[in-house]
């Protein structure tokens, strides 16, 4: 055969995307190829899946006083995933840092009506809500840095632990009166066990705890459990831990697998089967005022959060 024809045929094979993809992913010993294949197949299934609305509105407090475990990241990406699945979602950003507000692309500059005005009784929750620009069915009660003064402002007030609960219940009642329905309320807490977190725990009916799959994963969890029991005993008897989400999971390490096994041993019914992996796209998304679901919807992180949200809709809570 003419050598020029051989070269032309080789170039044609190299330019064929389907052939290149087959060669890349047919190598079973390639962990990258295997992972990408899993993600692609899972995404294909999730795109066909139905996100069923709960019978009653689920009010979920996302809490963990240990910082850096992916609490806010999980709150906003789960909210986005649920909204992407066609559900009506409301996010309450009760963290003065306002990171959830930023990630959802909502305005929270000085003077913006926020959760602070709701807790102090100056405005209703509905009055401060903004629509997420990426998901029409996702509403956000923003946080500003002024929220950090809430504990000082409320220290002498009566029923200060119930401010957020009353505001959320009133908003849900108003939505219902207007023929609208909120399927999920996700409340993002600060990484502490102060008055704001207490308000969030009293307002919630369920608790979702993100746990990082590293050595100190369960550090501080005992104190959070004690706080939840305290709230159950005197302020919110219906509160319960419904969901444990494993975050920053690296399946390549024995440590991550051991921590995941330990968490599942302690919380066999609450721990989701889906782990959220370490993924650079998840970290990059907030700097673009987006969730990973819109920043890179086909990334490993986006697929994982979409799968976790779908699994949440299948819970009996």
Backbone as numpy.savetxt, mean C-alpha at the origin, in Angstrom:
# Nx Ny Nz CAx CAy CAz Cx Cy Cz
26.90 -21.92 -49.18 26.05 -20.72 -49.18 26.93 -19.49 -49.18
26.43 -18.47 -49.89 27.14 -17.19 -49.95 27.31 -16.64 -48.53
28.55 -16.34 -48.09 28.77 -15.81 -46.74 27.92 -14.58 -46.44
27.63 -13.80 -47.45 26.82 -12.61 -47.22 25.39 -12.98 -46.83
24.89 -14.11 -47.41 23.55 -14.57 -47.05 23.52 -15.06 -45.61
24.61 -15.74 -45.19 24.69 -16.20 -43.80 24.63 -15.03 -42.83
25.37 -13.99 -43.15 25.38 -12.80 -42.29 23.99 -12.17 -42.25
23.34 -12.08 -43.43 22.01 -11.47 -43.50 21.00 -12.27 -42.67
21.07 -13.62 -42.75 20.16 -14.47 -41.99 20.40 -14.32 -40.49
21.66 -14.23 -40.11 21.99 -14.06 -38.68 21.45 -12.74 -38.16
21.59 -11.68 -38.99 21.08 -10.37 -38.57 19.56 -10.38 -38.47
18.90 -11.12 -39.38 17.45 -11.21 -39.35 16.98 -11.93 -38.09
17.68 -13.02 -37.71 17.31 -13.75 -36.49 17.52 -12.88 -35.25
18.59 -12.11 -35.23 18.89 -11.25 -34.08 17.87 -10.13 -33.95
17.28 -9.70 -35.09 16.32 -8.59 -35.07 14.91 -9.05 -34.73
14.69 -10.35 -34.67 13.35 -10.88 -34.40 13.10 -10.86 -32.89
12.24 -9.97 -32.38 12.03 -9.85 -30.93 11.53 -11.14 -30.31
10.62 -11.84 -31.00 10.06 -13.07 -30.45 11.15 -14.12 -30.27
12.05 -14.19 -31.25 13.13 -15.18 -31.18 14.11 -14.83 -30.06
14.43 -13.54 -29.98 15.34 -13.10 -28.92 14.73 -13.40 -27.55
13.43 -13.09 -27.41 12.77 -13.33 -26.14 12.76 -14.81 -25.79
12.51 -15.66 -26.79 12.50 -17.09 -26.56 13.88 -17.57 -26.10
14.91 -17.07 -26.74 16.26 -17.46 -26.36 16.61 -17.00 -24.95
16.14 -15.80 -24.62 16.44 -15.26 -23.29 15.75 -16.04 -22.19
14.45 -16.37 -22.42 13.67 -16.96 -21.35 13.65 -18.48 -21.36
14.14 -19.09 -22.43 14.13 -20.55 -22.48 15.24 -21.14 -21.62
16.16 -20.30 -21.18 17.26 -20.78 -20.35 16.79 -20.87 -18.90
16.44 -22.06 -18.46 15.86 -22.26 -17.13 16.84 -21.94 -16.01
18.13 -21.96 -16.34 19.10 -21.68 -15.29 19.28 -20.18 -15.07
18.60 -19.35 -15.88 18.72 -17.90 -15.74 17.68 -17.39 -14.74
18.09 -16.95 -13.55 17.12 -16.46 -12.57 16.41 -15.21 -13.04
17.12 -14.37 -13.81 16.48 -13.15 -14.33 15.39 -13.51 -15.32
15.71 -14.40 -16.23 14.72 -14.83 -17.21 13.52 -15.49 -16.56
13.76 -16.34 -15.57 12.67 -17.03 -14.89 11.78 -16.04 -14.15
12.40 -15.04 -13.50 11.61 -14.06 -12.76 10.77 -13.20 -13.70
11.35 -12.79 -14.81 10.60 -11.99 -15.78 9.44 -12.77 -16.37
9.67 -14.04 -16.62 8.59 -14.88 -17.12 7.46 -14.99 -16.10
7.82 -15.20 -14.83 6.80 -15.28 -13.77 5.99 -14.00 -13.71
6.68 -12.86 -13.76 5.99 -11.58 -13.68 5.04 -11.38 -14.86
5.52 -11.74 -16.04 4.69 -11.55 -17.23 3.45 -12.42 -17.18
3.61 -13.67 -16.76 2.47 -14.59 -16.67 1.51 -14.15 -15.58
2.06 -13.68 -14.44 1.20 -13.23 -13.35 0.43 -11.99 -13.75
1.09 -11.05 -14.42 0.41 -9.84 -14.87 -0.71 -10.17 -15.84
-0.46 -11.12 -16.72 -1.49 -11.53 -17.67 -2.72 -12.07 -16.94
-2.50 -12.84 -15.89 -3.62 -13.38 -15.12 -4.34 -12.28 -14.34
-3.57 -11.37 -13.77 -4.17 -10.30 -12.98 -4.99 -9.34 -13.84
-4.58 -9.14 -15.07 -5.33 -8.25 -15.96 -6.70 -8.83 -16.30
-6.84 -10.15 -16.18 -8.14 -10.79 -16.43 -8.94 -10.97 -15.15
-8.30 -10.80 -13.98 -8.94 -11.07 -12.70 -9.95 -9.99 -12.34
-10.97 -10.37 -11.59 -11.98 -9.43 -11.12 -11.69 -9.05 -9.67
-11.55 -7.77 -9.41 -11.36 -7.28 -8.05 -12.75 -7.05 -7.45
-13.17 -7.99 -6.62 -14.53 -7.96 -6.07 -14.62 -6.97 -4.92
-15.64 -6.11 -4.96 -15.84 -5.14 -3.88 -16.32 -5.85 -2.63
-15.87 -5.43 -1.45 -16.33 -6.05 -0.20 -17.80 -5.70 0.06
-18.44 -6.52 0.85 -19.86 -6.27 1.17 -20.01 -4.95 1.91
-19.09 -4.70 2.84 -19.08 -3.44 3.59 -17.72 -2.77 3.40
-17.69 -1.46 3.57 -16.44 -0.72 3.43 -15.40 -1.25 4.41
-14.21 -1.54 3.90 -13.11 -1.98 4.77 -12.25 -0.77 5.11
-12.14 -0.47 6.39 -11.31 0.63 6.87 -10.06 0.03 7.47
-8.93 0.23 6.79 -7.69 -0.46 7.14 -6.62 0.56 7.55
-6.09 0.40 8.74 -4.99 1.24 9.22 -3.67 0.54 8.91
-2.81 1.22 8.18 -1.50 0.67 7.83 -0.50 1.19 8.86
-0.01 0.30 9.71 0.78 0.75 10.86 2.00 -0.13 11.10
3.06 0.51 11.52 4.26 -0.14 12.04 5.17 0.98 12.53
5.39 1.05 13.84 6.17 2.17 14.36 7.66 2.07 14.01
8.09 0.92 13.48 9.46 0.78 13.02 9.57 1.44 11.64
10.45 2.40 11.48 10.59 3.10 10.22 11.31 2.28 9.17
11.13 2.65 7.91 11.86 2.02 6.82 11.41 0.64 6.44
10.15 0.29 6.74 9.67 -1.06 6.43 8.77 -1.08 5.19
8.58 0.09 4.56 7.72 0.14 3.39 6.27 0.39 3.72
6.02 1.06 4.84 4.64 1.30 5.29 3.89 2.22 4.33
4.40 3.43 4.13 3.75 4.38 3.24 3.77 3.87 1.80
4.88 3.30 1.39 4.99 2.74 0.04 3.91 1.70 -0.20
3.68 0.85 0.79 2.66 -0.18 0.65 1.26 0.42 0.66
1.03 1.42 1.50 -0.29 2.05 1.57 -0.69 2.63 0.22
0.21 3.41 -0.39 -0.15 4.09 -1.64 -0.23 3.12 -2.82
0.66 2.14 -2.86 0.64 1.22 -3.99 -0.51 0.23 -3.91
-0.87 -0.19 -2.71 -2.06 -1.04 -2.56 -3.31 -0.25 -2.94
-3.37 1.01 -2.50 -4.51 1.86 -2.85 -4.61 2.02 -4.36
-3.49 2.28 -5.01 -3.48 2.44 -6.46 -3.88 1.14 -7.16
-3.40 0.02 -6.64 -3.73 -1.28 -7.25 -5.22 -1.58 -7.12
-5.79 -1.28 -5.96 -7.22 -1.50 -5.77 -8.03 -0.60 -6.71
-7.60 0.66 -6.85 -8.29 1.58 -7.76 -8.14 1.11 -9.20
-6.96 0.62 -9.54 -6.74 0.09 -10.90 -7.66 -1.09 -11.16
-7.99 -1.83 -10.11 -8.89 -2.97 -10.24 -10.35 -2.58 -10.30
-10.64 -1.27 -10.30 -12.01 -0.80 -10.46 -12.74 -0.50 -9.16
-12.03 -0.50 -8.04 -12.67 -0.23 -6.75 -12.52 1.23 -6.36
-13.42 1.70 -5.51 -13.38 3.08 -5.01 -12.59 3.11 -3.71
-11.54 3.92 -3.69 -10.59 3.90 -2.58 -10.40 5.30 -2.03
-10.25 5.39 -0.72 -9.96 6.67 -0.06 -8.72 6.48 0.80
-7.72 7.31 0.60 -6.49 7.27 1.40 -6.47 8.46 2.33
-6.28 8.20 3.62 -6.13 9.26 4.62 -4.66 9.28 5.04
-3.98 10.37 4.72 -2.56 10.50 5.06 -2.46 11.15 6.44
-2.24 10.31 7.46 -2.15 10.80 8.83 -0.70 10.95 9.29
0.22 10.99 8.35 1.64 11.15 8.65 2.07 12.57 8.27
2.57 13.36 9.23 2.98 14.74 8.93 4.02 14.86 7.83
4.77 13.79 7.56 5.76 13.84 6.48 5.10 13.99 5.11
3.86 13.53 4.99 3.11 13.71 3.76 3.62 12.93 2.58
4.35 11.85 2.81 4.92 11.09 1.70 3.85 10.38 0.88
2.78 9.93 1.54 1.70 9.28 0.79 1.02 10.29 -0.13
0.84 11.50 0.36 0.23 12.56 -0.45 1.09 12.85 -1.67
2.40 12.94 -1.47 3.32 13.19 -2.59 3.26 12.08 -3.62
3.31 10.83 -3.17 3.34 9.69 -4.09 2.07 9.60 -4.92
0.97 10.10 -4.38 -0.30 10.04 -5.11 -0.54 11.29 -5.95
0.47 12.16 -6.02 0.40 13.31 -6.91 -0.58 14.38 -6.50
-0.83 14.50 -5.19 -1.83 15.44 -4.68 -1.15 16.65 -4.06
-1.75 17.82 -4.21 -1.21 19.06 -3.67 -1.24 19.05 -2.15
-0.12 19.45 -1.52 -0.12 19.54 -0.06 0.83 20.65 0.41
0.80 21.76 -0.30 1.60 22.91 0.11 0.98 23.64 1.29
1.66 24.68 1.74 1.17 25.47 2.87 -0.20 26.06 2.52
-1.14 25.91 3.44 -2.48 26.44 3.22 -3.45 25.45 2.60
-2.95 24.29 2.20 -3.84 23.27 1.62 -4.70 22.65 2.72
-6.02 22.61 2.56 -6.88 21.92 3.55 -6.45 20.47 3.69
-6.25 20.04 4.93 -5.63 18.74 5.14 -6.25 18.01 6.32
-5.62 16.90 6.67 -6.09 16.07 7.78 -6.05 16.85 9.10
-5.14 17.82 9.21 -5.07 18.61 10.44 -6.40 19.31 10.71
-6.97 19.94 9.69 -8.24 20.63 9.86 -9.37 19.66 10.19
-9.24 18.44 9.69 -10.25 17.42 9.99 -10.19 17.02 11.46
-8.98 16.77 11.94 -8.81 16.32 13.33 -9.17 17.42 14.33
-8.89 18.67 13.97 -9.21 19.78 14.88 -10.66 20.22 14.76
-11.40 19.64 13.81 -12.82 19.95 13.69 -13.14 21.17 12.85
-12.14 21.75 12.18 -12.38 22.94 11.35 -13.04 22.59 10.03
-12.79 21.39 9.51 -13.38 20.96 8.24 -13.79 19.50 8.34
-14.74 19.13 7.49 -15.10 17.72 7.40 -14.10 17.00 6.50
-14.08 15.68 6.56 -13.16 14.92 5.72 -13.45 15.13 4.24
-14.71 15.18 3.89 -15.07 15.36 2.48 -14.58 16.70 1.95
-14.54 17.70 2.80 -14.11 19.04 2.36 -12.63 19.10 1.98
-11.82 18.20 2.47 -10.38 18.26 2.19 -9.95 17.24 1.12
-10.87 16.41 0.66 -10.50 15.35 -0.28 -10.09 15.91 -1.63
-9.06 15.28 -2.20 -8.63 15.58 -3.57 -8.58 14.28 -4.36
-8.79 14.39 -5.66 -8.75 13.22 -6.53 -7.33 12.96 -7.00
-6.91 11.71 -6.94 -5.60 11.33 -7.47 -5.62 11.51 -8.98
-4.66 12.23 -9.54 -4.68 12.48 -10.99 -4.53 11.22 -11.85
-3.96 10.16 -11.30 -3.73 8.95 -12.09 -4.88 7.95 -12.01
-5.71 8.06 -10.95 -6.80 7.11 -10.76 -8.05 7.88 -10.33
-9.04 8.03 -11.19 -10.24 8.80 -10.85 -11.01 8.26 -9.65
-10.91 6.96 -9.38 -11.66 6.37 -8.27 -10.87 6.36 -6.96
-9.75 7.10 -6.93 -8.91 7.16 -5.73 -8.92 8.59 -5.19
-9.46 8.74 -3.97 -9.52 10.04 -3.30 -8.48 10.09 -2.19
-7.96 11.27 -1.93 -6.89 11.43 -0.95 -7.21 12.57 0.01
-7.09 12.30 1.31 -7.12 13.35 2.33 -5.66 13.67 2.62
-5.15 14.80 2.12 -3.71 15.07 2.19 -3.22 15.43 3.58
-1.92 15.31 3.74 -1.24 15.73 4.97 -0.28 16.86 4.63
-0.11 17.76 5.56 0.91 18.80 5.44 1.79 18.75 6.68
2.89 19.46 6.64 3.81 19.47 7.77 3.15 20.03 9.02
2.08 20.83 8.84 1.36 21.40 9.99 0.73 20.33 10.86
0.53 19.14 10.29 -0.09 18.06 11.06 0.76 17.66 12.25
2.04 17.98 12.21 2.93 17.64 13.33 2.53 18.37 14.61
1.74 19.43 14.49 1.30 20.17 15.68 0.00 19.64 16.25
-0.55 18.61 15.63 -1.87 18.11 16.04 -1.87 17.63 17.49
-0.81 16.92 17.88 -0.79 16.37 19.24 -0.79 17.47 20.28
-0.12 18.58 19.99 -0.11 19.70 20.93 -1.48 20.37 20.98
-2.11 20.53 19.81 -3.41 21.19 19.75 -4.50 20.38 20.43
-4.35 19.06 20.41 -5.41 18.20 20.94 -5.17 17.73 22.37
-4.05 18.09 22.95 -3.65 17.49 24.23 -4.69 17.72 25.34
-5.40 18.84 25.29 -6.39 19.14 26.33 -7.82 18.96 25.86
-7.99 18.47 24.63 -9.33 18.33 24.06 -10.00 17.03 24.52
-11.32 17.07 24.63 -12.08 15.88 24.97 -12.21 14.97 23.75
-12.28 13.67 24.01 -12.48 12.68 22.94 -11.47 12.83 21.81
-10.26 13.20 22.14 -9.26 13.44 21.09 -8.89 12.17 20.34
-9.08 11.00 20.94 -8.74 9.75 20.27 -9.75 9.38 19.18
-10.94 10.01 19.21 -12.01 9.61 18.32 -12.22 10.59 17.15
-11.38 11.60 17.03 -11.59 12.63 16.02 -11.58 12.04 14.61
-10.60 11.25 14.30 -10.49 10.71 12.95 -11.59 9.68 12.68
-11.90 8.86 13.67 -12.97 7.87 13.50 -14.29 8.56 13.16
-14.64 9.59 13.91 -15.89 10.29 13.67 -15.90 10.92 12.28
-14.76 11.47 11.86 -14.68 12.11 10.54 -14.84 11.09 9.42
-14.20 9.92 9.56 -14.30 8.88 8.53 -15.73 8.35 8.45
-16.34 8.08 9.60 -17.72 7.57 9.61 -18.69 8.57 9.00
-18.50 9.85 9.31 -19.37 10.88 8.75 -19.21 10.95 7.23
-17.97 10.86 6.74 -17.73 10.92 5.29 -18.37 9.72 4.59
-18.20 8.52 5.14 -18.80 7.33 4.54 -20.32 7.44 4.50
-20.90 8.03 5.56 -22.35 8.22 5.62 -22.80 9.20 4.54
-22.03 10.26 4.33 -22.38 11.25 3.31 -22.26 10.65 1.91
-21.23 9.88 1.67 -21.10 9.21 0.37 -22.31 8.31 0.11
-22.71 7.57 1.13 -23.84 6.66 1.00 -25.13 7.42 0.71
-25.32 8.56 1.36 -26.52 9.36 1.14 -26.61 9.90 -0.28
-25.45 10.05 -0.92 -25.42 10.55 -2.29 -25.31 9.41 -3.32
-25.57 8.20 -2.87 -25.56 7.06 -3.77 -24.19 6.63 -4.21
-23.16 7.06 -3.47 -21.80 6.66 -3.79 -21.28 5.67 -2.75
-20.25 4.95 -3.13 -19.73 3.94 -2.22 -18.20 3.97 -2.23
-17.64 3.89 -1.04 -16.20 3.72 -0.89 -15.96 2.27 -0.48
-15.13 1.57 -1.24 -14.88 0.16 -0.94 -13.78 -0.03 0.09
-12.73 0.79 -0.02 -11.60 0.67 0.89 -11.18 2.05 1.39
-10.94 2.15 2.68 -10.29 3.32 3.28 -8.96 2.85 3.84
-7.86 3.43 3.36 -6.53 3.09 3.86 -5.97 4.30 4.60
-5.60 4.11 5.85 -5.07 5.20 6.69 -3.58 4.96 6.90
-2.77 5.89 6.42 -1.32 5.78 6.58 -0.90 6.49 7.87
-0.17 5.78 8.73 0.23 6.31 10.04 1.68 6.80 10.03
2.02 7.67 10.96 3.43 8.01 11.16 4.15 6.83 11.81
5.48 6.75 11.67 6.24 5.65 12.30 6.46 5.89 13.78
5.37 5.95 14.52 5.44 6.16 15.97 4.12 5.68 16.56
4.04 5.71 17.89 2.80 5.28 18.55 2.19 6.44 19.33
2.15 7.61 18.72 1.60 8.80 19.35 0.11 8.95 19.11
-0.38 10.17 19.32 -1.82 10.44 19.23 -2.35 10.26 17.81
-1.56 10.60 16.80 -2.02 10.43 15.42 -2.22 8.95 15.09
-1.27 8.12 15.49 -1.41 6.68 15.26 -2.57 6.12 16.07
-2.75 6.62 17.29 -3.88 6.19 18.11 -5.20 6.53 17.43
-5.30 7.74 16.88 -6.50 8.13 16.13 -6.75 7.18 14.96
-5.67 6.83 14.27 -5.80 5.94 13.11 -6.25 4.54 13.53
-5.74 4.06 14.64 -6.13 2.73 15.13 -7.57 2.71 15.62
-8.01 3.79 16.21 -9.40 3.88 16.66 -10.34 3.99 15.46
-9.88 4.66 14.41 -10.71 4.84 13.21 -10.81 3.56 12.39
-9.77 2.74 12.43 -9.73 1.55 11.58 -10.54 0.40 12.15
-10.88 -0.51 11.27 -11.52 -1.76 11.68 -10.54 -2.91 11.55
-9.53 -2.69 10.72 -8.49 -3.69 10.52 -7.12 -3.01 10.57
-6.10 -3.81 10.82 -4.73 -3.31 10.78 -3.95 -4.12 9.76
-3.24 -3.40 8.89 -2.30 -4.03 7.95 -0.89 -3.65 8.41
-0.07 -4.65 8.65 1.29 -4.41 9.14 2.32 -4.84 8.08
3.03 -3.89 7.48 4.14 -4.26 6.59 5.35 -4.66 7.43
5.96 -5.76 7.08 7.12 -6.25 7.82 8.26 -6.49 6.84
9.38 -5.85 7.10 10.56 -6.00 6.26 11.21 -7.35 6.52
11.60 -8.05 5.46 12.18 -9.39 5.62 13.67 -9.30 5.89
14.00 -8.69 7.03 15.39 -8.61 7.47 15.46 -8.97 8.95
16.67 -8.95 9.47 16.93 -9.52 10.79 16.05 -8.93 11.88
15.85 -7.61 11.87 15.07 -6.96 12.92 13.60 -6.82 12.55
13.10 -7.73 11.70 11.74 -7.63 11.18 10.69 -7.54 12.28
10.87 -8.36 13.32 9.86 -8.41 14.37 10.17 -7.47 15.53
11.27 -6.70 15.38 11.62 -5.75 16.43 10.55 -4.66 16.52
10.07 -4.42 17.69 9.05 -3.39 17.88 7.64 -3.88 17.64
7.49 -5.06 17.04 6.16 -5.57 16.77 5.41 -5.88 18.07
6.16 -6.28 19.08 5.54 -6.57 20.38 4.85 -5.33 20.94
5.51 -4.17 20.84 4.91 -2.94 21.34 3.67 -2.55 20.54
3.74 -2.74 19.23 2.58 -2.46 18.39 1.41 -3.37 18.76
1.71 -4.64 19.02 0.66 -5.58 19.42 0.03 -5.15 20.74
0.85 -4.68 21.67 0.33 -4.21 22.96 -0.58 -3.00 22.76
-0.16 -2.10 21.87 -0.97 -0.91 21.60 -2.31 -1.31 20.98
-2.28 -2.24 20.04 -3.52 -2.71 19.42 -4.44 -3.33 20.46
-3.88 -4.13 21.37 -4.69 -4.73 22.42 -5.27 -3.67 23.36
-4.49 -2.64 23.63 -4.98 -1.55 24.47 -6.16 -0.85 23.80
-6.02 -0.60 22.49 -7.10 0.05 21.74 -8.34 -0.85 21.71
-8.13 -2.13 21.53 -9.25 -3.08 21.52 -9.96 -3.10 22.87
-9.18 -2.98 23.94 -9.76 -3.09 25.28 -10.66 -1.92 25.66
-10.32 -0.70 25.21 -11.11 0.43 25.69 -11.64 1.38 24.64
-11.09 1.32 23.41 -11.46 2.35 22.43 -12.07 1.79 21.15
-11.65 0.60 20.74 -12.14 0.05 19.47 -12.12 -1.47 19.54
-13.14 -2.07 20.14 -13.14 -3.52 20.36 -13.15 -4.35 19.08
-13.52 -3.76 17.95 -13.59 -4.51 16.70 -12.27 -4.52 15.92
-11.29 -3.81 16.42 -10.01 -3.73 15.71 -9.29 -5.08 15.74
-8.74 -5.47 14.60 -7.99 -6.73 14.53 -6.95 -6.66 13.42
-5.92 -7.47 13.55 -4.90 -7.56 12.51 -5.42 -8.49 11.41
-5.65 -7.93 10.24 -6.20 -8.74 9.15 -5.13 -9.13 8.14
-4.06 -8.31 8.03 -3.11 -8.51 6.95 -1.68 -8.23 7.39
-0.79 -9.15 7.06 0.65 -8.94 7.21 1.25 -8.99 5.80
2.00 -7.95 5.46 2.60 -7.88 4.13 4.12 -7.88 4.26
4.76 -8.86 3.66 6.22 -8.97 3.70 6.80 -8.07 2.61
7.71 -7.18 3.01 8.26 -6.20 2.06 9.78 -6.35 1.94
10.32 -5.73 0.89 11.77 -5.73 0.64 12.33 -7.15 0.63
11.59 -8.04 0.00 11.93 -9.46 0.00 12.93 -9.76 -1.11
13.97 -10.47 -0.76 14.99 -10.89 -1.73 15.05 -12.41 -1.68
14.41 -13.05 -2.65 14.30 -14.51 -2.64 15.65 -15.20 -2.78
16.70 -14.45 -3.15 18.02 -15.06 -3.34 18.73 -15.32 -2.02
18.28 -14.69 -0.93 18.98 -14.83 0.34 18.26 -15.77 1.29
19.03 -16.54 2.02 18.46 -17.43 3.03 17.80 -16.63 4.14
18.36 -15.47 4.48 17.82 -14.66 5.56 16.39 -14.24 5.27
16.14 -13.76 4.07 14.79 -13.33 3.71 13.80 -14.50 3.80
14.23 -15.66 3.34 13.35 -16.83 3.39 13.09 -17.27 4.82
14.11 -17.17 5.68 13.94 -17.56 7.09 13.02 -16.60 7.82
13.18 -15.30 7.58 12.31 -14.30 8.22 10.88 -14.48 7.76
10.69 -14.70 6.46 9.35 -14.90 5.92 8.69 -16.13 6.56
9.46 -17.19 6.72 8.93 -18.41 7.35 8.55 -18.14 8.81
9.38 -17.36 9.50 9.10 -17.05 10.90 7.83 -16.21 11.04
7.67 -15.22 10.17 6.47 -14.39 10.23 5.23 -15.22 9.93
5.33 -16.08 8.95 4.18 -16.93 8.61 3.86 -17.92 9.72
4.89 -18.29 10.49 4.65 -19.17 11.62 3.86 -18.47 12.72
4.16 -17.16 12.94 3.45 -16.37 13.95 2.07 -15.94 13.46
1.96 -15.61 12.17 0.70 -15.09 11.61 0.31 -15.90 10.38
-0.05 -17.17 10.56 -0.32 -18.03 9.40 -1.52 -17.60 8.57
-2.54 -17.06 9.20 -3.76 -16.70 8.48 -3.73 -15.28 7.93
-2.93 -14.42 8.56 -2.92 -13.01 8.16 -1.88 -12.68 7.09
-0.81 -13.48 6.99 0.28 -13.14 6.08 -0.08 -13.47 4.64
0.01 -12.47 3.76 -0.28 -12.70 2.36 0.76 -13.63 1.74
0.35 -14.38 0.76 1.28 -15.29 0.09 2.23 -14.52 -0.82
1.83 -13.32 -1.21 2.65 -12.48 -2.09 3.65 -11.68 -1.26
4.92 -11.70 -1.66 5.92 -10.84 -1.03 6.24 -9.68 -1.97
6.52 -8.52 -1.38 6.93 -7.37 -2.18 8.45 -7.38 -2.27
8.99 -7.50 -3.47 10.45 -7.63 -3.61 11.16 -6.29 -3.52
12.44 -6.35 -3.30 13.25 -5.15 -3.47 13.26 -4.82 -4.96
12.88 -3.59 -5.30 12.76 -3.22 -6.70 13.02 -1.74 -6.84
13.94 -1.38 -7.71 14.34 0.01 -7.85 13.19 0.88 -8.34
12.28 0.32 -9.11 11.16 1.10 -9.63 10.24 1.57 -8.50
10.10 0.75 -7.48 9.29 1.15 -6.32 9.90 2.36 -5.64
11.23 2.37 -5.53 11.93 3.48 -4.88 11.92 4.74 -5.72
11.97 4.59 -7.03 12.04 5.75 -7.92 10.70 6.47 -8.06
9.61 5.73 -8.01 8.30 6.28 -8.35 7.90 7.54 -7.57
8.08 7.59 -6.22 7.64 8.78 -5.48 8.31 10.07 -5.93
9.56 9.99 -6.41 10.24 11.21 -6.84 9.60 11.80 -8.08
8.77 11.00 -8.76 8.02 11.48 -9.92 6.55 11.71 -9.56
6.26 11.73 -8.24 4.89 11.94 -7.73 3.94 10.89 -8.31
4.41 9.67 -8.32 3.60 8.56 -8.83 3.76 7.34 -7.95
2.82 6.42 -8.11 3.00 5.09 -7.55 3.70 4.24 -8.60
4.20 3.10 -8.20 4.89 2.23 -9.16 3.90 1.67 -10.18
2.60 1.68 -9.85 1.58 1.17 -10.77 1.49 2.00 -12.04
1.80 3.30 -11.95 1.78 4.14 -13.15 3.19 4.44 -13.65
4.14 4.47 -12.73 5.52 4.77 -13.12 6.10 3.69 -14.03
5.89 2.43 -13.65 6.34 1.31 -14.47 5.41 0.13 -14.21
4.26 0.13 -14.87 3.21 -0.86 -14.56 3.59 -2.31 -14.82
4.65 -2.56 -15.58 5.04 -3.94 -15.86 6.26 -4.37 -15.05
6.69 -3.53 -14.13 7.85 -3.87 -13.30 7.49 -4.93 -12.28
8.52 -5.56 -11.73 8.31 -6.59 -10.71 7.56 -6.03 -9.51
7.91 -4.80 -9.10 7.25 -4.19 -7.94 5.78 -3.92 -8.19
5.45 -3.41 -9.38 4.05 -3.12 -9.71 3.22 -4.40 -9.74
3.76 -5.44 -10.34 3.03 -6.72 -10.42 2.81 -7.28 -9.02
3.82 -7.17 -8.14 3.71 -7.70 -6.78 2.61 -6.97 -6.00
2.58 -5.64 -6.09 1.54 -4.89 -5.36 0.16 -5.16 -5.94
0.07 -5.32 -7.24 -1.21 -5.65 -7.85 -1.70 -7.02 -7.36
-0.77 -7.97 -7.27 -1.12 -9.31 -6.78 -1.51 -9.27 -5.31
-0.80 -8.46 -4.51 -1.13 -8.35 -3.09 -2.51 -7.73 -2.90
-2.82 -6.71 -3.69 -4.13 -6.07 -3.60 -5.23 -7.05 -3.98
-4.99 -7.83 -5.03 -5.98 -8.82 -5.43 -6.20 -9.84 -4.32
-5.12 -10.27 -3.69 -5.25 -11.24 -2.61 -6.03 -10.64 -1.43
-5.84 -9.34 -1.18 -6.60 -8.68 -0.12 -8.11 -8.72 -0.40
-8.48 -8.58 -1.67 -9.91 -8.60 -2.00 -10.52 -9.96 -1.79
-9.68 -10.97 -1.65 -10.17 -12.34 -1.43 -10.23 -12.70 0.05
-9.79 -11.79 0.90 -9.82 -12.06 2.34 -11.25 -12.00 2.87
-11.49 -12.73 3.92 -12.79 -12.68 4.58 -12.69 -11.80 5.81
-12.75 -10.48 5.62 -12.59 -9.54 6.73 -13.85 -8.71 6.85
